[in-house]
mmCIF file of C-alpha atoms in Angstrom:
data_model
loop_
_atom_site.group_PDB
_atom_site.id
_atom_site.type_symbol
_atom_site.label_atom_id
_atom_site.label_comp_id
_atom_site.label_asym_id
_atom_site.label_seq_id
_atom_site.Cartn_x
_atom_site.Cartn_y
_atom_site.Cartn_z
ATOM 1 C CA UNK A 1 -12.163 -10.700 -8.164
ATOM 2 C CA UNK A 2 -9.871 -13.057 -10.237
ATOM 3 C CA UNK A 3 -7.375 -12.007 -12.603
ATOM 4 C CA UNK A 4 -5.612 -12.906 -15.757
ATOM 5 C CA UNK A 5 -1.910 -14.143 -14.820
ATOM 6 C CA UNK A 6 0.181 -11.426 -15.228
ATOM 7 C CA UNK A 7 3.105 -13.027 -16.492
ATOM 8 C CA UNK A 8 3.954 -15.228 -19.799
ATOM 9 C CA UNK A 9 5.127 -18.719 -18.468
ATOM 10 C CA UNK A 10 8.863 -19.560 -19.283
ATOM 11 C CA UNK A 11 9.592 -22.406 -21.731
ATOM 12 C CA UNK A 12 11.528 -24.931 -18.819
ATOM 13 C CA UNK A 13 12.758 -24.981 -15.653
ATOM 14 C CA UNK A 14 16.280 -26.246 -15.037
ATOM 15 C CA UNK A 15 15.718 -30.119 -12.567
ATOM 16 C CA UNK A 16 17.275 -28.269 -9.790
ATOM 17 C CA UNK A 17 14.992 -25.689 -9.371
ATOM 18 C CA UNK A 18 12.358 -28.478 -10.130
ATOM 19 C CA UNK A 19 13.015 -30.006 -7.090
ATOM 20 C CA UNK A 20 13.698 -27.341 -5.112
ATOM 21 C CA UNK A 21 10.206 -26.085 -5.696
ATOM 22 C CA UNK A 22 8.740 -29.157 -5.558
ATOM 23 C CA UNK A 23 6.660 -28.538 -2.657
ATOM 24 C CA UNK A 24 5.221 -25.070 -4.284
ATOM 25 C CA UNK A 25 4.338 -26.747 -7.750
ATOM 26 C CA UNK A 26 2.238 -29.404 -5.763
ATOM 27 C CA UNK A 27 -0.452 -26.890 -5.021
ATOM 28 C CA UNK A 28 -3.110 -27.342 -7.762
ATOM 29 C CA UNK A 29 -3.796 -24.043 -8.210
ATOM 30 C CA UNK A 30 -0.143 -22.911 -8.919
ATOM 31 C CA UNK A 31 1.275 -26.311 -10.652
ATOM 32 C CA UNK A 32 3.901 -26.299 -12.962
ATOM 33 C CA UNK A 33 2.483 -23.700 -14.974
ATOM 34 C CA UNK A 34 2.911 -21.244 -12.298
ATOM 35 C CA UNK A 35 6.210 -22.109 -11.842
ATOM 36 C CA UNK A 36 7.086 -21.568 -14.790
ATOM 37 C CA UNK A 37 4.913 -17.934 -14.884
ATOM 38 C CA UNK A 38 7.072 -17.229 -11.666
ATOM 39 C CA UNK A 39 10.644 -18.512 -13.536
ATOM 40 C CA UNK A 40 9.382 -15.863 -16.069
ATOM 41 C CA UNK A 41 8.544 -13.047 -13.714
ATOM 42 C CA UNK A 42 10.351 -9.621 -12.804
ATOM 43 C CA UNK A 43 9.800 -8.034 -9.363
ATOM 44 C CA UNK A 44 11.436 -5.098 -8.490
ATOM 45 C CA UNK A 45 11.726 -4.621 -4.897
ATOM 46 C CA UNK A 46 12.198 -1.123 -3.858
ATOM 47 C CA UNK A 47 14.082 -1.310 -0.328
ATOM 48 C CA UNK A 48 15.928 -4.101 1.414
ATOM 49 C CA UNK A 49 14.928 -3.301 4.738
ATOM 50 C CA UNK A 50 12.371 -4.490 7.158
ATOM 51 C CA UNK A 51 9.773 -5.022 4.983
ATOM 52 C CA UNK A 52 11.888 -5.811 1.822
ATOM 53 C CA UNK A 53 14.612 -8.192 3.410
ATOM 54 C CA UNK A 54 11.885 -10.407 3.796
ATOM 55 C CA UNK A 55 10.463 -10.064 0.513
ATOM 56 C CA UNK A 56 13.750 -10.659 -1.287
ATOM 57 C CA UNK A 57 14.345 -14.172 0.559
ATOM 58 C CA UNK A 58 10.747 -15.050 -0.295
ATOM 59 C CA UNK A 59 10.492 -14.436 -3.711
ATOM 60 C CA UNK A 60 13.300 -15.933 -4.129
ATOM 61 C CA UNK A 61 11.770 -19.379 -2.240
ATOM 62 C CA UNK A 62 9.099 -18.859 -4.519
ATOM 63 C CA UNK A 63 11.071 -19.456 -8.003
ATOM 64 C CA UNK A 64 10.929 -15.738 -8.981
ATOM 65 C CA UNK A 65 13.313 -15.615 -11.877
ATOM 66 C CA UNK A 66 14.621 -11.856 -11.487
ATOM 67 C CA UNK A 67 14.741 -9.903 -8.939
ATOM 68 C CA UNK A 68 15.878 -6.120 -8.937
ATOM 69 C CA UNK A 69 16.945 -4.456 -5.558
ATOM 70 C CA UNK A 70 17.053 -0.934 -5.264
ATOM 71 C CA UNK A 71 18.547 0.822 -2.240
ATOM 72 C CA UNK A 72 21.109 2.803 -1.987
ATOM 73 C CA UNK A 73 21.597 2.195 1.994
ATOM 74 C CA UNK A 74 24.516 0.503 3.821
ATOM 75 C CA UNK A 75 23.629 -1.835 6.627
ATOM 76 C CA UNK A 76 23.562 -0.575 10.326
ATOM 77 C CA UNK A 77 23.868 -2.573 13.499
ATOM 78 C CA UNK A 78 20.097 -0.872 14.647
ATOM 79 C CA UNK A 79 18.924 -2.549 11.325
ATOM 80 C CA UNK A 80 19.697 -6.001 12.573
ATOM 81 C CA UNK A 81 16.477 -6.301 14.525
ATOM 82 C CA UNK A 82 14.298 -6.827 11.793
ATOM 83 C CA UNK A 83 16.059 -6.478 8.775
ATOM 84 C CA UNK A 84 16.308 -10.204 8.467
ATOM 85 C CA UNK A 85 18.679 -10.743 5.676
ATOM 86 C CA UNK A 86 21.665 -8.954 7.064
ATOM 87 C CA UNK A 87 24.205 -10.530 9.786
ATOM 88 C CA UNK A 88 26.821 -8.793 11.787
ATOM 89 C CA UNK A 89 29.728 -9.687 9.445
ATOM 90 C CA UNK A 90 27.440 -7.212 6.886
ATOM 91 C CA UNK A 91 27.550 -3.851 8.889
ATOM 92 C CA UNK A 92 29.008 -1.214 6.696
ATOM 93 C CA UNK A 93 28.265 -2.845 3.366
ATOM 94 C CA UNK A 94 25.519 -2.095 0.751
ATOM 95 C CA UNK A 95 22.651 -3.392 1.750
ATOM 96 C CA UNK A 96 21.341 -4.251 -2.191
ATOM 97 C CA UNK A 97 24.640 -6.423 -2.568
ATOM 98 C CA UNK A 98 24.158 -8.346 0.542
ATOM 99 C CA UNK A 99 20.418 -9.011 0.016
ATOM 100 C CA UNK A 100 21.511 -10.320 -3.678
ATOM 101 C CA UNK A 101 24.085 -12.334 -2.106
ATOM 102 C CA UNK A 102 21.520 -14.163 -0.028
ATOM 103 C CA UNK A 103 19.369 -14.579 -3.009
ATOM 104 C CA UNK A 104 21.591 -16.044 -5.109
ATOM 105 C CA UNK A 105 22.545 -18.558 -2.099
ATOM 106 C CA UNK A 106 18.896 -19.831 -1.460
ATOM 107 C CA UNK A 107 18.371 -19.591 -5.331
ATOM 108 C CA UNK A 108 20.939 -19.868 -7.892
ATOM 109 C CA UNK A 109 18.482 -19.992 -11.214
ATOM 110 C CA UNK A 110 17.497 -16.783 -10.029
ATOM 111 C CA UNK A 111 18.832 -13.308 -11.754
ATOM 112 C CA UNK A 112 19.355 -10.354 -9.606
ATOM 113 C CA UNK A 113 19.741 -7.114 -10.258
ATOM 114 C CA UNK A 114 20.807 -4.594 -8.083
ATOM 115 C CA UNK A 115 20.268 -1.498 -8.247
ATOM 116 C CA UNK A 116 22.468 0.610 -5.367
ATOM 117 C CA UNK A 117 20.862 4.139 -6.378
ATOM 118 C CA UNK A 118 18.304 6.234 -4.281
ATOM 119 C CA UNK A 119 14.699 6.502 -6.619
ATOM 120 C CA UNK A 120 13.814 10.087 -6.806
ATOM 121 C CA UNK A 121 10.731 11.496 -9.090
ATOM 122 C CA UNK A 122 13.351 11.827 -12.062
ATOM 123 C CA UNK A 123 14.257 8.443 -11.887
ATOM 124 C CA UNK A 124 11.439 5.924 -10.783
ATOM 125 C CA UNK A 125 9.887 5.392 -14.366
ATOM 126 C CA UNK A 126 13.620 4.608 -15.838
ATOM 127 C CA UNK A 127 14.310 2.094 -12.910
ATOM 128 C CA UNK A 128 11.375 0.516 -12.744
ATOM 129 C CA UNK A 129 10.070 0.311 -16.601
ATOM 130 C CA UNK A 130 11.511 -3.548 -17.242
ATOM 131 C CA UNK A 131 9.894 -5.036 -14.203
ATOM 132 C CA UNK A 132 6.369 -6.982 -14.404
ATOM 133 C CA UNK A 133 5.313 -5.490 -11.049
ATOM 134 C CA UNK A 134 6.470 -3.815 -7.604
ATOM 135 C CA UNK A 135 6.560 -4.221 -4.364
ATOM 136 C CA UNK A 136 7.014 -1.419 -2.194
ATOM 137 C CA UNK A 137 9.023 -1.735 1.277
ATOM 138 C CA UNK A 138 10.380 1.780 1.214
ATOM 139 C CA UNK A 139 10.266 3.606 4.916
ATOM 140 C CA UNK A 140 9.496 7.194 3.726
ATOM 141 C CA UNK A 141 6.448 8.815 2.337
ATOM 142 C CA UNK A 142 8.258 10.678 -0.479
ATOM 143 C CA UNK A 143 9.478 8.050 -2.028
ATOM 144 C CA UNK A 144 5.916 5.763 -1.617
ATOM 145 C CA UNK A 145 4.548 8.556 -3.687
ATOM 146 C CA UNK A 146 7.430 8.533 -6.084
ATOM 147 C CA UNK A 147 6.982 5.145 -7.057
ATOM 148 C CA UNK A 148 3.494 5.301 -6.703
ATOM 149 C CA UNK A 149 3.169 7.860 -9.721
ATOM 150 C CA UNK A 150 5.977 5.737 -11.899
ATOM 151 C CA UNK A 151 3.621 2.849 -11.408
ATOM 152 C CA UNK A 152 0.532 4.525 -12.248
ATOM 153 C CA UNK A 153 2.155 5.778 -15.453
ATOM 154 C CA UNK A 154 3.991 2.481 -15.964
ATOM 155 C CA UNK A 155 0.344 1.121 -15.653
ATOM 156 C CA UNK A 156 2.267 -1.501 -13.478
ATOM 157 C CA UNK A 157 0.519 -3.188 -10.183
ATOM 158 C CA UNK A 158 2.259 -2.170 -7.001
ATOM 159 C CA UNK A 159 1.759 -4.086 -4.355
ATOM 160 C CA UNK A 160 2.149 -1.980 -0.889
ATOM 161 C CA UNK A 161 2.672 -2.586 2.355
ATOM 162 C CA UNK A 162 3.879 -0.158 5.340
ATOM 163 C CA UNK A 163 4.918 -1.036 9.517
ATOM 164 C CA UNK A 164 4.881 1.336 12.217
ATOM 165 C CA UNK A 165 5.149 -0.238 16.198
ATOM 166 C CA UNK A 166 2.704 -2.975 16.116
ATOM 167 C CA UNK A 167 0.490 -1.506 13.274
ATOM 168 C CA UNK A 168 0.837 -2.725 9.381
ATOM 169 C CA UNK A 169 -1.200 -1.894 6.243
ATOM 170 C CA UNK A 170 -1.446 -4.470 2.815
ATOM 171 C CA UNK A 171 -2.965 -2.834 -0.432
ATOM 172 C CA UNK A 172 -2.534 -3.386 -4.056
ATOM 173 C CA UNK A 173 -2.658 -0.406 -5.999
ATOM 174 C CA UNK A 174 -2.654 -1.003 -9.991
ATOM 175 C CA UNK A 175 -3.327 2.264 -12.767
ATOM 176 C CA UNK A 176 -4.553 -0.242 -15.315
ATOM 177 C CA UNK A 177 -5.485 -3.338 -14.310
ATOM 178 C CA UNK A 178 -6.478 -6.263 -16.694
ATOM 179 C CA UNK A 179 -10.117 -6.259 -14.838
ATOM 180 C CA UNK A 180 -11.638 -4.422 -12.505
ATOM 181 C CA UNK A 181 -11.548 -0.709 -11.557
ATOM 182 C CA UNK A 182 -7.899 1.286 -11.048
ATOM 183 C CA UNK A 183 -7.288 1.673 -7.440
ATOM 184 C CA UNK A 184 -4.009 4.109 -7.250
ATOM 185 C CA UNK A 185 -2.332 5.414 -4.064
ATOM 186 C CA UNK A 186 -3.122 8.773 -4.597
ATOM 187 C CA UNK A 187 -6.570 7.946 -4.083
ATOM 188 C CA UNK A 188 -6.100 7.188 -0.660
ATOM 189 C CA UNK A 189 -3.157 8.954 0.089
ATOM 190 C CA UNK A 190 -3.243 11.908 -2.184
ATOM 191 C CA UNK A 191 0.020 13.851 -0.832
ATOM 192 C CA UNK A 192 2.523 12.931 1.269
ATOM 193 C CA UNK A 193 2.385 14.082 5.205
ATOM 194 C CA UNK A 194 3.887 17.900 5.796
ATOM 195 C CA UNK A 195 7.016 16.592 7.327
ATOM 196 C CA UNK A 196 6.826 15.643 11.126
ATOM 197 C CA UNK A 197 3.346 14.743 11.350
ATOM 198 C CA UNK A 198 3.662 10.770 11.207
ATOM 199 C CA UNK A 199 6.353 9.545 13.507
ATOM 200 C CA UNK A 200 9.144 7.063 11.643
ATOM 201 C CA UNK A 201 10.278 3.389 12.826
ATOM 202 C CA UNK A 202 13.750 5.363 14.495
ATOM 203 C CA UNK A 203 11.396 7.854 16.862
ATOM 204 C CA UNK A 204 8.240 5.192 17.228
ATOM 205 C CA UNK A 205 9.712 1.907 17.113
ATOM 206 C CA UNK A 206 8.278 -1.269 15.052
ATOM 207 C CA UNK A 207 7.963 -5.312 15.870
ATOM 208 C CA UNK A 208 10.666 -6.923 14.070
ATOM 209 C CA UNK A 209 8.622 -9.679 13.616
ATOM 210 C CA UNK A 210 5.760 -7.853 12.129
ATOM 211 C CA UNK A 211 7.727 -6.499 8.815
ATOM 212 C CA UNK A 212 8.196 -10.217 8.396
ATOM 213 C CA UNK A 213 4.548 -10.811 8.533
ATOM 214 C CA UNK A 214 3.818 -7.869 5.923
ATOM 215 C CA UNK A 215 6.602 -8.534 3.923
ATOM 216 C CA UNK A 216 5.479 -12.394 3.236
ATOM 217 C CA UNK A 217 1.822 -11.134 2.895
ATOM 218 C CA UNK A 218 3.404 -8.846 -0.278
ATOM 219 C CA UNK A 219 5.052 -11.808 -1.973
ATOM 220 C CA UNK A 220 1.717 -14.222 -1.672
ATOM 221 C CA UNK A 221 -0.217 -11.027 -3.490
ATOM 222 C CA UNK A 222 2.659 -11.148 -5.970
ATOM 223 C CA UNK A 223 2.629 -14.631 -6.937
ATOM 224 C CA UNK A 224 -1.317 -14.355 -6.677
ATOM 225 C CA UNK A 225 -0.642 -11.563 -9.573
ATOM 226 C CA UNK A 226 2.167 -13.771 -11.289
ATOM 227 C CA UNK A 227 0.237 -16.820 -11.011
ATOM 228 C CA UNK A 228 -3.296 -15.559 -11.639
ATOM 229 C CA UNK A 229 -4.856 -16.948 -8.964
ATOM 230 C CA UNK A 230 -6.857 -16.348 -5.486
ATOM 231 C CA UNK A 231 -7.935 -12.606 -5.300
ATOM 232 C CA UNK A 232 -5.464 -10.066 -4.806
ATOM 233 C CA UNK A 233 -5.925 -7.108 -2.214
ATOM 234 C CA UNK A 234 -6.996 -4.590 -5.439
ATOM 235 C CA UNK A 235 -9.544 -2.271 -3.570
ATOM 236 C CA UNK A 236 -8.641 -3.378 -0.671
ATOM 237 C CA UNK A 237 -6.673 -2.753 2.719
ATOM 238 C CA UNK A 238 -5.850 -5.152 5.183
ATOM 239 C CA UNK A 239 -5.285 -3.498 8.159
ATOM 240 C CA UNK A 240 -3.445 -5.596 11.165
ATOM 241 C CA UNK A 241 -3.313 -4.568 14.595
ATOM 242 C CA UNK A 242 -0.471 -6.965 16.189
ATOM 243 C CA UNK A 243 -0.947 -6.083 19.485
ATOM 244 C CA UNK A 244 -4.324 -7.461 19.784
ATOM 245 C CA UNK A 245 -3.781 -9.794 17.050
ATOM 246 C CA UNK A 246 -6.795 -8.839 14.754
ATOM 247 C CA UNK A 247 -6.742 -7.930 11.517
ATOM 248 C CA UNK A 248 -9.921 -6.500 9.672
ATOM 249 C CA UNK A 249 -10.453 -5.357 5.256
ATOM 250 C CA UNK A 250 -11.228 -1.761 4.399
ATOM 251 C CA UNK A 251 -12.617 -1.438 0.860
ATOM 252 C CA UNK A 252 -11.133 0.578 -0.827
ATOM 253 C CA UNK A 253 -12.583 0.230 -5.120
ATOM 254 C CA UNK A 254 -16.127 2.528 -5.153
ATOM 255 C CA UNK A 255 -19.016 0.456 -4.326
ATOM 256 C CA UNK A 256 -21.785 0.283 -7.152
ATOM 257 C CA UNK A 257 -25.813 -0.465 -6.617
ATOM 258 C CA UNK A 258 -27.365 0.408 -3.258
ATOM 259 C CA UNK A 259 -24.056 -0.346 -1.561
ATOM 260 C CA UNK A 260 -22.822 3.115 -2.174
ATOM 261 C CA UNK A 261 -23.220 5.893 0.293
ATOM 262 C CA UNK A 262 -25.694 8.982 -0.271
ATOM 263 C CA UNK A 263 -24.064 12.268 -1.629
ATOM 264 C CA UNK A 264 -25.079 15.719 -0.615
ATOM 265 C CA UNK A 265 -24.493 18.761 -2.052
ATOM 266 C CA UNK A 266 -23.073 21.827 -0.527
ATOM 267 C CA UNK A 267 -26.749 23.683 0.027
ATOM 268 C CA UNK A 268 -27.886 20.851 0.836
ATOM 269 C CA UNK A 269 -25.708 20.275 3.638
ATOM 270 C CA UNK A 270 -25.843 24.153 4.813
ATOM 271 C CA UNK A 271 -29.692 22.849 5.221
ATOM 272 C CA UNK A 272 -28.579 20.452 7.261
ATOM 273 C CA UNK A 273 -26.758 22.334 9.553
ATOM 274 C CA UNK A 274 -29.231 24.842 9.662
ATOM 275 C CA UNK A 275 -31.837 22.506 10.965
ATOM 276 C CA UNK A 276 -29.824 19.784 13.441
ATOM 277 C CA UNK A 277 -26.233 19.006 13.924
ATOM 278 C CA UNK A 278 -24.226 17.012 12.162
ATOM 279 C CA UNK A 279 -21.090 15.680 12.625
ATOM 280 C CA UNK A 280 -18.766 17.178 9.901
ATOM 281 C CA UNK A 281 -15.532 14.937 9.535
ATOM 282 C CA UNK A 282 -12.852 16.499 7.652
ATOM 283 C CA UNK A 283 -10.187 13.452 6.504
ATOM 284 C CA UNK A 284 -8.012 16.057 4.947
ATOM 285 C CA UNK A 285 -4.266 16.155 6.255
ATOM 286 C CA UNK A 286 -3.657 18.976 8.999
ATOM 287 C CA UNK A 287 -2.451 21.364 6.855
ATOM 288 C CA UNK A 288 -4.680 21.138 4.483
ATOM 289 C CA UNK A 289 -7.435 21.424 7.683
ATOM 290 C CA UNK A 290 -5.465 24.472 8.535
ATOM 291 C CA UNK A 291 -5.711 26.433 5.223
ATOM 292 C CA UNK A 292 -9.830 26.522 5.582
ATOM 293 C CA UNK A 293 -12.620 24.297 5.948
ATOM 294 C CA UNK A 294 -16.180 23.783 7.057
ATOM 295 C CA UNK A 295 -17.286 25.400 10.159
ATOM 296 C CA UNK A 296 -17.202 23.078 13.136
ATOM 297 C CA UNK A 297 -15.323 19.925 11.332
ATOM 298 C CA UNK A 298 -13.518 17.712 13.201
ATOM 299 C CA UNK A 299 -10.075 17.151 12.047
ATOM 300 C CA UNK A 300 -9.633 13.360 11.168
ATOM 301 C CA UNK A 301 -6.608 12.267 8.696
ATOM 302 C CA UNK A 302 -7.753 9.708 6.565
ATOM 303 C CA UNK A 303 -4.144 7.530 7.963
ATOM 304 C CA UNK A 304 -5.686 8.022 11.165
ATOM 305 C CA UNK A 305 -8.778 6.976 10.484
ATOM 306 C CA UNK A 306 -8.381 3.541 8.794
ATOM 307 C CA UNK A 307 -5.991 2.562 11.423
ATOM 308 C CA UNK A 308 -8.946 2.431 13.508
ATOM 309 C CA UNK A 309 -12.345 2.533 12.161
ATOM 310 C CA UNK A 310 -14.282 1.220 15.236
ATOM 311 C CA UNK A 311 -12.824 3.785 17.469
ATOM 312 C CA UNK A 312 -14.548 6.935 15.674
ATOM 313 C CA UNK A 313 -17.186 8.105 17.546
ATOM 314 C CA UNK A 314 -20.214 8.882 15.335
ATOM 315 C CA UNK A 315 -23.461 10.992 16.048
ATOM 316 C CA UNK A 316 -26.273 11.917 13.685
ATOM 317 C CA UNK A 317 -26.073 12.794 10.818
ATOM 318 C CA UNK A 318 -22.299 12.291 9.293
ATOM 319 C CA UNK A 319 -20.778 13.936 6.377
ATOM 320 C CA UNK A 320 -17.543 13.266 5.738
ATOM 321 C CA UNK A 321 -15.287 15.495 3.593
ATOM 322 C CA UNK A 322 -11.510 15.655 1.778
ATOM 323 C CA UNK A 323 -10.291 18.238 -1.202
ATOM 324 C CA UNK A 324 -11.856 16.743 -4.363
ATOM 325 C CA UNK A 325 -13.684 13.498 -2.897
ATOM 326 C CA UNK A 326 -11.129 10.094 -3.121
ATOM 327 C CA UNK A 327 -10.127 9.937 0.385
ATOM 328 C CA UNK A 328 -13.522 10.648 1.474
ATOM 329 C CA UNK A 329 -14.935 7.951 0.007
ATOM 330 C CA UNK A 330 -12.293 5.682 1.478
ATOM 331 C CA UNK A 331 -13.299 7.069 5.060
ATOM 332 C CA UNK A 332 -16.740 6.456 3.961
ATOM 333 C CA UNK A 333 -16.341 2.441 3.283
ATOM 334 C CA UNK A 334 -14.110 2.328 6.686
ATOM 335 C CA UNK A 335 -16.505 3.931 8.830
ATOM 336 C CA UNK A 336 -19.650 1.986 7.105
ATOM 337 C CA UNK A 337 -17.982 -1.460 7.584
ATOM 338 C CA UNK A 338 -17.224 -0.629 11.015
ATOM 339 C CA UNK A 339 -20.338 1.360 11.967
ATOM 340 C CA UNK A 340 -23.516 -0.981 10.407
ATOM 341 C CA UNK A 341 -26.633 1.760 10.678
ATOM 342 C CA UNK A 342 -24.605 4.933 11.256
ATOM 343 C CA UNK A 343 -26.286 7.797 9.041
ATOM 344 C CA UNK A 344 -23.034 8.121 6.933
ATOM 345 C CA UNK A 345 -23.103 11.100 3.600
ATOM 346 C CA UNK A 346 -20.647 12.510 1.749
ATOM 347 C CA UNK A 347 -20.072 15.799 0.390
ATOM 348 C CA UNK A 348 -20.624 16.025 -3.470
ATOM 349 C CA UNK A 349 -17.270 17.439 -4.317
ATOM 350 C CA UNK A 350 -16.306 17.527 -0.915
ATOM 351 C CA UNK A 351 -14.230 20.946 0.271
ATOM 352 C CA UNK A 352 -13.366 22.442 -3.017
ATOM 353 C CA UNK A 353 -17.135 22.231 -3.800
ATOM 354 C CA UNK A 354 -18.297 23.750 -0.296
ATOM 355 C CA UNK A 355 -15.695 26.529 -0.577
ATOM 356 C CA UNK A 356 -16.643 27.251 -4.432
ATOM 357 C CA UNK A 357 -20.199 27.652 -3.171
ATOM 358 C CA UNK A 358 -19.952 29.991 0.094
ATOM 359 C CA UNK A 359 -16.577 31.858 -0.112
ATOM 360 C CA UNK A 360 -14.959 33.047 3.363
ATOM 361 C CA UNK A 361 -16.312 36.837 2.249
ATOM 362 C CA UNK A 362 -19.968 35.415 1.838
ATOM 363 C CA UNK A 363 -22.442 32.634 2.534
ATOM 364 C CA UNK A 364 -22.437 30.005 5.671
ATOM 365 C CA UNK A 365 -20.306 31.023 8.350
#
């Protein structure tokens, strides 16, 4: 789906940053009028790391005229792998004053801000309230959630990426958007992981090279947003698997017509089980699997799950299942793109319906 450029173009560009983006203002669909809609724009990046070192240098390339850093982080020699905006010389300094520094090098019409602070809950909407949109490159869950919510209430796009080894996911998540349906975080991921259930980059390790990829992935689906042009990754994830070098699209928006999968209430899915088996996948996190759920589900994390589709095995009759019913329909789409045929259902208000209906004292067991 196309969308409305996000950004009011600026009035001129200065004749050096004419010809420096010469070559960008030849493509017909971003011309000089996108230029000047990028020479207008405000990104804030959160994180100058892997994923955001790379995103700095290229929206910068790109003509974006301000840029705001935040990260409150000092560069370490272990960052130097990947983190591709940093040299040697730069251990021990801020890492938001060094990325500007490069910035301003490769692209002097360009304002930066930096902002050398750590975003918390209490702070996201105040930090990132005077940007046009936001890209995400931050390395811990908490803080993906924190500016998550800011966006949402911002009603902000945020364009999202996140590397682990040689596995990367690219989303766009927007509250409001000016068409379309709202696709927000939450609706995929609606709580953080309990703490020591997903692995970071220092215990599993990550491809250097591979934060580059995502990270100049995010700043094409920014200027696509900036620009108004192509069709962002709104109700979508692209999921890439660098190892085998294959990348494949989960839906993520709800489907509408005949696309959309059957529902099935809570009696009628104790009729189910009553009469066959069926395959009951809970996408829940593990704690939330641990506090009660349907006799016989299968524990399968919705992360865990759209990292690989094609390798969940299905049999029968499937009903998949989360809390309130998002993240089940997410596992839904995955597992019907990857599984043409399978007998895929969800649960009508998924858990909190099915435990409403037969309490532990009573009903199904």
């Amino acid at each position: 789906m196309a969308f409305p450029p996000l950004v009011t173009p600026a009035a001129s560009l200065s004749d050096a940053e004419r010809v420096r983006t010469a070559r960008q203002s030849r493509l017909t669909e971003i011309a000089e009028i996108g230029q000047l809609r990028l020479a207008a724009a405000r990104v804030g990046v959160l994180g100058a790391g892997g994923i955001g070192s790379p995103v700095t240098l290229y929206l910068a390339s790109a003509g974006v005229g301000t840029i705001g850093i935040i990260d409150d982080d000092v560069v370490e020699r272990s960052n130097l792998q990947r983190q591709i905006a940093f040299g040697t010389a730069d251990v021990g300094r801020p890492k938001a004053t060094v990325a500007a520094e490069r910035v301003r090098a490769l692209a002097p019409d360009t304002r930066v801000i930096e902002h050398r602070t750590r975003l918390t809950d209490s702070n996201a909407q105040e930090l990132l309230g005077g940007y046009d949109l936001i890209i995400d490159g931050s390395d811990t869950f908490d803080t993906r959630h924190a500016v998550a919510d800011a966006c949402d209430a911002l009603g902000i796009p945020l364009v999202w990426g996140s590397v682990l080894r040689f596995d990367a996911q690219v989303s766009v998540f927007w509250s409001r958007p000016s068409a379309g349906s709202p696709v927000r975080l939450r609706d995929v991921f609606p709580e953080p992981p309990a703490a020591g259930t997903v692995p970071s980059c220092a215990d599993a390790g990550v491809l250097g090279s591979l934060c580059g990829q995502v990270g100049s992935m995010l700043v094409t689906e920014a200027v696509k947003l900036i620009c108004g042009v192509g069709e962002p990754l709104l109700g979508r994830m692209l999921v890439i698997d660098a190892l085998s070098g294959r990348s494949r699209e989960i839906p993520l928006a709800a489907p509408s017509g005949p696309g959309r999968l059957p529902l099935v209430s809570p009696a009628e899915l104790a009729a189910l089980i009553a009469e066959a088996p069926v395959t009951l996948l809970d996408v829940r996190e593990p704690d939330e699997y641990a506090d009660g759920t349907i006799p016989g589900a299968r524990s399968l994390p919705l992360g865990t799950l759209l990292a690989d589709p094609l390798a969940v095995e299905l049999t029968g009759t499937v009903v998949v299942f989360c809390q309130q019913g998002p993240r089940a329909r997410a596992a839904g789409r995955a597992l019907a793109a990857a599984h043409p045929g399978a007998d895929l259902r969800l649960l009508a208000g998924s858990y909190a319906a099915w435990s409403a209906s037969f309490a532990p004292s009573g009903g199904l067991s």
